[in-house]
């Protein structure tokens, strides 16, 4: 944090044993849930400083400024935590209208359809941009 | 699952090492993110069977049919998973309009406010129902 001597707000988050918390991004205008990623203390501090979502990539074990390779930054309008302080909710504006590394508007594009033994996940969102043009971690 | 011999849809979820995945509930009408809880295979199977959210309580290590003590069931309109299949999104109608054990409409009632070293979490939602009347786990 910039002027940050007071990190109480950051320590108020109930980070898990690995120092992480799940962080949702929700479109500030449409209300769509775009992504679920993870943050550690530094990711949240940088998100708030920068006004753009910075996550912790569990696969790459590194901070991940979303959009740094794709251009699809998430501009942060509001930051919330839940009653247990163990989950983070960002309301964001998604630059370019694509939040998912598959080139879709949002990551939650698979809907459960069918009945009984015939249930299956069906992709309901079109690919807006060729995947592979970017890879966000 | 009822007729369920085909559990492929259930195994398509990328359950973590503990057999869990985070599960968000979003209000199907307002789009508000209400809760983030956890599911295991059985919780998701029962949610789909029942049409009401059933979670896995990590503290109680037991299935938790949300609303069983409070009456605040979450009627499920749609079930989605994300691109990595490691997060679940339910669109729900929240019975009684209260989703949080604190008696608020949603769990994400704490908003980050202030600047620099003066940041703090501020509760932005009124308590609609006395907490303690119920405890949902």
Short mmCIF file of C-alpha atoms in Angstrom, two decimals:
data_model
loop_
_atom_site.label_atom_id
_atom_site.label_comp_id
_atom_site.label_asym_id
_atom_site.label_seq_id
_atom_site.Cartn_x
_atom_site.Cartn_y
_atom_site.Cartn_z
CA UNK A 1 0.00 0.00 0.00
CA UNK A 2 1.15 3.50 -0.74
CA UNK A 3 0.84 5.59 2.41
CA UNK A 4 -0.09 2.36 4.17
CA UNK A 5 1.02 2.03 7.72
CA UNK A 6 -2.41 0.88 8.81
CA UNK A 7 -2.96 -2.59 7.43
CA UNK A 8 -5.80 -3.43 9.80
CA UNK A 9 -8.31 -3.60 6.95
CA UNK A 10 -6.07 -6.13 5.22
CA UNK A 11 -5.62 -8.21 8.34
CA UNK A 12 -9.39 -8.17 8.89
CA UNK A 13 -9.69 -10.65 6.02
CA UNK A 14 -9.78 -14.25 7.25
CA UNK A 15 -7.00 -15.54 4.97
CA UNK A 16 -6.89 -19.33 4.82
CA UNK A 17 -3.95 -21.52 5.93
CA UNK A 18 -2.21 -20.73 2.63
CA UNK A 19 -2.80 -17.00 3.07
CA UNK A 20 -5.46 -16.91 0.36
CA UNK A 21 -9.13 -16.01 -0.03
CA UNK A 22 -11.46 -16.56 -3.00
CA UNK A 23 -12.18 -13.34 -4.89
CA UNK A 24 -15.16 -12.93 -7.16
CA UNK A 25 -15.46 -10.34 -9.86
CA UNK A 26 -18.94 -9.17 -10.72
CA UNK A 27 -19.78 -6.84 -13.59
CA UNK A 28 -20.69 -3.53 -11.95
CA UNK A 29 -23.31 -2.77 -14.60
CA UNK A 30 -24.92 -6.07 -15.62
CA UNK A 31 -24.41 -7.86 -12.31
CA UNK A 32 -23.02 -10.94 -14.07
CA UNK A 33 -20.51 -12.97 -12.10
CA UNK A 34 -17.45 -12.95 -14.33
CA UNK A 35 -14.62 -14.80 -12.58
CA UNK A 36 -13.62 -16.52 -9.40
CA UNK A 37 -9.92 -16.24 -8.63
CA UNK A 38 -7.77 -16.06 -5.50
CA UNK A 39 -6.01 -13.28 -3.65
CA UNK A 40 -3.38 -13.03 -0.97
CA UNK A 41 -2.68 -9.93 1.12
CA UNK A 42 -0.42 -8.39 -1.48
CA UNK A 43 -2.87 -9.03 -4.32
CA UNK A 44 -5.67 -7.31 -2.41
CA UNK A 45 -3.43 -4.40 -1.37
CA UNK A 46 -2.31 -3.90 -4.98
CA UNK A 47 -5.86 -4.21 -6.29
CA UNK A 48 -6.97 -1.42 -3.99
CA UNK A 49 -3.92 0.77 -4.74
CA UNK A 50 -4.15 0.31 -8.48
CA UNK A 51 -7.93 0.22 -8.88
CA UNK A 52 -7.57 -2.88 -11.10
CA UNK A 53 -7.88 -6.52 -10.11
CA UNK A 54 -4.63 -8.21 -9.12
CA UNK A 55 -4.96 -11.88 -8.17
CA UNK A 56 -2.68 -14.61 -6.92
CA UNK A 57 -2.17 -17.29 -9.54
CA UNK A 58 -2.12 -20.59 -7.66
CA UNK A 59 -0.69 -22.40 -10.70
CA UNK A 60 2.10 -19.92 -11.36
CA UNK A 61 2.54 -18.98 -7.68
CA UNK A 62 2.85 -15.34 -8.64
CA UNK A 63 0.85 -12.14 -8.55
CA UNK A 64 -1.29 -11.81 -11.64
CA UNK A 65 -2.45 -8.39 -12.75
CA UNK A 66 -5.43 -9.48 -14.79
CA UNK A 67 -5.25 -8.03 -18.27
CA UNK A 68 -1.49 -7.56 -18.29
CA UNK A 69 -1.15 -9.83 -21.33
CA UNK A 70 -4.71 -9.71 -22.73
CA UNK A 71 -5.63 -6.08 -22.17
CA UNK A 72 -8.74 -7.29 -20.36
CA UNK A 73 -8.21 -5.40 -17.14
CA UNK A 74 -10.89 -5.36 -14.47
CA UNK A 75 -11.35 -1.78 -13.25
CA UNK A 76 -12.51 -1.95 -9.66
CA UNK A 77 -15.58 0.02 -8.64
CA UNK A 78 -16.10 -1.50 -5.19
CA UNK A 79 -14.50 -4.06 -2.87
CA UNK A 80 -16.56 -6.09 -0.39
CA UNK A 81 -16.01 -8.96 2.04
CA UNK A 82 -18.61 -11.30 3.41
CA UNK A 83 -19.88 -11.87 6.95
CA UNK A 84 -17.06 -14.29 7.79
CA UNK A 85 -14.50 -12.06 6.02
CA UNK A 86 -13.21 -15.10 4.14
CA UNK A 87 -14.45 -14.21 0.66
CA UNK A 88 -13.88 -11.07 -1.41
CA UNK A 89 -16.26 -9.55 -3.94
CA UNK A 90 -15.08 -7.00 -6.50
CA UNK A 91 -17.53 -5.02 -8.58
CA UNK A 92 -15.65 -4.29 -11.78
CA UNK A 93 -15.84 -2.91 -15.29
CA UNK A 94 -14.29 -5.43 -17.62
CA UNK A 95 -12.11 -3.79 -20.26
CA UNK A 96 -12.98 -5.13 -23.72
CA UNK A 97 -15.98 -7.03 -22.40
CA UNK A 98 -14.07 -10.31 -22.15
CA UNK A 99 -13.21 -11.75 -18.73
CA UNK A 100 -12.44 -15.38 -19.56
CA UNK A 101 -9.22 -16.78 -21.02
CA UNK A 102 -11.41 -18.77 -23.46
CA UNK A 103 -12.43 -15.46 -25.04
CA UNK A 104 -15.88 -15.38 -23.48
CA UNK A 105 -17.53 -12.54 -21.60
CA UNK A 106 -17.47 -14.49 -18.37
CA UNK A 107 -15.97 -17.69 -17.00
CA UNK A 108 -19.29 -19.15 -15.82
CA UNK A 109 -20.42 -20.13 -19.30
CA UNK A 110 -21.23 -23.80 -18.56
CA UNK A 111 -24.83 -24.40 -17.54
CA UNK A 112 -26.17 -27.69 -16.21
CA UNK A 113 -28.93 -28.98 -18.49
CA UNK A 114 -31.01 -32.14 -18.72
CA UNK A 115 -32.65 -34.43 -16.19
CA UNK A 116 -31.77 -37.52 -14.19
CA UNK A 117 -28.94 -39.52 -15.70
CA UNK A 118 -28.85 -37.25 -18.75
CA UNK A 119 -27.42 -34.17 -17.10
CA UNK A 120 -24.57 -32.37 -18.83
CA UNK A 121 -22.74 -29.03 -18.84
CA UNK A 122 -23.51 -26.94 -21.91
CA UNK A 123 -21.56 -23.85 -22.96
CA UNK A 124 -24.06 -21.01 -23.24
CA UNK A 125 -21.80 -18.11 -24.14
CA UNK A 126 -20.21 -17.36 -27.49
CA UNK A 127 -16.47 -16.95 -27.87
CA UNK A 128 -15.99 -13.25 -28.61
CA UNK A 129 -12.28 -13.34 -29.17
CA UNK A 130 -10.01 -16.15 -30.31
CA UNK A 131 -8.46 -17.85 -27.30
CA UNK A 132 -4.72 -18.23 -27.50
CA UNK A 133 -4.34 -14.59 -28.41
CA UNK A 134 -3.75 -14.26 -24.71
CA UNK A 135 -3.26 -16.41 -21.67
CA UNK A 136 -3.94 -14.85 -18.35
CA UNK A 137 -2.89 -17.50 -15.84
CA UNK B 1 -29.10 -38.55 -7.60
CA UNK B 2 -32.42 -40.15 -8.27
CA UNK B 3 -32.22 -42.10 -11.52
CA UNK B 4 -28.51 -41.33 -11.45
CA UNK B 5 -26.25 -43.93 -12.93
CA UNK B 6 -24.48 -41.31 -15.00
CA UNK B 7 -22.41 -39.17 -12.67
CA UNK B 8 -20.19 -37.79 -15.43
CA UNK B 9 -21.55 -34.25 -14.93
CA UNK B 10 -20.62 -34.49 -11.25
CA UNK B 11 -17.14 -35.81 -11.95
CA UNK B 12 -16.64 -33.03 -14.51
CA UNK B 13 -16.26 -30.63 -11.58
CA UNK B 14 -12.60 -30.11 -10.62
CA UNK B 15 -13.05 -30.87 -6.91
CA UNK B 16 -10.05 -29.77 -4.85
CA UNK B 17 -7.81 -32.08 -2.78
CA UNK B 18 -10.46 -32.08 -0.05
CA UNK B 19 -13.21 -32.92 -2.53
CA UNK B 20 -14.69 -29.41 -2.35
CA UNK B 21 -15.41 -26.50 -4.67
CA UNK B 22 -16.53 -22.95 -3.81
CA UNK B 23 -20.19 -22.36 -4.61
CA UNK B 24 -21.65 -18.91 -5.07
CA UNK B 25 -25.29 -18.09 -4.80
CA UNK B 26 -26.51 -15.15 -6.83
CA UNK B 27 -30.01 -13.72 -6.63
CA UNK B 28 -31.72 -14.74 -9.87
CA UNK B 29 -33.70 -11.50 -10.03
CA UNK B 30 -31.50 -8.72 -8.65
CA UNK B 31 -28.15 -10.27 -9.61
CA UNK B 32 -26.76 -9.63 -6.12
CA UNK B 33 -24.12 -12.07 -4.93
CA UNK B 34 -25.61 -13.45 -1.74
CA UNK B 35 -23.27 -16.10 -0.32
CA UNK B 36 -20.10 -18.01 -0.94
CA UNK B 37 -20.11 -21.48 0.55
CA UNK B 38 -18.60 -24.86 -0.31
CA UNK B 39 -19.91 -28.01 -1.90
CA UNK B 40 -18.73 -31.58 -2.23
CA UNK B 41 -20.09 -34.10 -4.74
CA UNK B 42 -22.98 -35.09 -2.53
CA UNK B 43 -23.95 -31.49 -1.79
CA UNK B 44 -24.08 -30.66 -5.49
CA UNK B 45 -25.98 -33.86 -6.33
CA UNK B 46 -28.55 -33.12 -3.61
CA UNK B 47 -28.83 -29.47 -4.65
CA UNK B 48 -29.72 -30.52 -8.17
CA UNK B 49 -32.10 -33.27 -7.02
CA UNK B 50 -33.86 -31.07 -4.51
CA UNK B 51 -33.79 -27.77 -6.38
CA UNK B 52 -32.58 -26.06 -3.19
CA UNK B 53 -29.03 -25.24 -2.17
CA UNK B 54 -27.27 -27.88 -0.10
CA UNK B 55 -23.73 -27.03 0.93
CA UNK B 56 -20.92 -28.72 2.80
CA UNK B 57 -20.26 -27.04 6.12
CA UNK B 58 -16.49 -27.07 6.59
CA UNK B 59 -16.85 -26.18 10.27
CA UNK B 60 -19.43 -28.85 11.07
CA UNK B 61 -18.13 -31.32 8.49
CA UNK B 62 -21.65 -32.14 7.45
CA UNK B 63 -24.09 -31.49 4.65
CA UNK B 64 -25.99 -28.29 5.23
CA UNK B 65 -29.34 -27.77 3.58
CA UNK B 66 -29.44 -24.01 3.73
CA UNK B 67 -32.64 -22.84 5.37
CA UNK B 68 -33.27 -26.04 7.31
CA UNK B 69 -33.19 -24.12 10.60
CA UNK B 70 -33.87 -20.55 9.41
CA UNK B 71 -36.45 -21.16 6.71
CA UNK B 72 -34.24 -19.16 4.34
CA UNK B 73 -33.95 -21.77 1.63
CA UNK B 74 -32.30 -20.94 -1.66
CA UNK B 75 -34.47 -22.21 -4.52
CA UNK B 76 -32.20 -23.01 -7.42
CA UNK B 77 -33.01 -21.60 -10.84
CA UNK B 78 -29.77 -22.46 -12.61
CA UNK B 79 -26.44 -24.18 -11.91
CA UNK B 80 -23.24 -23.16 -13.67
CA UNK B 81 -19.54 -23.97 -13.49
CA UNK B 82 -16.67 -21.87 -14.71
CA UNK B 83 -14.09 -22.44 -17.44
CA UNK B 84 -11.81 -24.45 -15.13
CA UNK B 85 -14.79 -26.29 -13.64
CA UNK B 86 -13.49 -25.51 -10.17
CA UNK B 87 -16.15 -23.03 -9.07
CA UNK B 88 -19.93 -23.37 -8.98
CA UNK B 89 -22.48 -20.61 -9.48
CA UNK B 90 -26.10 -21.02 -8.41
CA UNK B 91 -28.76 -18.56 -9.47
CA UNK B 92 -31.33 -18.71 -6.70
CA UNK B 93 -34.44 -17.20 -5.22
CA UNK B 94 -33.81 -16.57 -1.56
CA UNK B 95 -36.81 -17.48 0.59
CA UNK B 96 -37.65 -14.66 3.00
CA UNK B 97 -35.16 -12.32 1.35
CA UNK B 98 -32.47 -13.05 3.94
CA UNK B 99 -29.39 -15.05 2.96
CA UNK B 100 -26.95 -14.19 5.75
CA UNK B 101 -26.84 -15.67 9.24
CA UNK B 102 -26.50 -12.10 10.55
CA UNK B 103 -30.04 -11.44 9.33
CA UNK B 104 -28.99 -9.43 6.29
CA UNK B 105 -30.12 -9.85 2.70
CA UNK B 106 -26.66 -10.96 1.62
CA UNK B 107 -23.37 -11.94 3.21
CA UNK B 108 -21.29 -9.41 1.26
CA UNK B 109 -22.42 -6.47 3.36
CA UNK B 110 -18.96 -5.09 4.24
CA UNK B 111 -17.66 -2.48 1.81
CA UNK B 112 -14.12 -1.11 1.83
CA UNK B 113 -14.21 2.65 2.35
CA UNK B 114 -11.65 5.39 2.89
CA UNK B 115 -8.22 6.15 1.47
CA UNK B 116 -4.59 5.30 2.19
CA UNK B 117 -4.00 4.39 5.81
CA UNK B 118 -7.62 5.16 6.70
CA UNK B 119 -9.27 2.27 4.94
CA UNK B 120 -11.91 0.28 6.76
CA UNK B 121 -14.76 -2.18 6.18
CA UNK B 122 -18.17 -0.63 6.67
CA UNK B 123 -21.42 -2.59 6.92
CA UNK B 124 -23.75 -1.25 4.25
CA UNK B 125 -26.77 -3.48 4.68
CA UNK B 126 -29.41 -3.30 7.38
CA UNK B 127 -30.20 -6.28 9.58
CA UNK B 128 -33.68 -7.38 8.49
CA UNK B 129 -34.16 -10.11 11.02
CA UNK B 130 -32.67 -10.55 14.48
CA UNK B 131 -29.65 -12.83 14.28
CA UNK B 132 -29.69 -15.69 16.74
CA UNK B 133 -33.20 -16.59 15.71
CA UNK B 134 -31.40 -19.01 13.50
CA UNK B 135 -27.92 -20.30 12.90
CA UNK B 136 -27.24 -21.88 9.61
CA UNK B 137 -23.73 -23.22 9.98
#
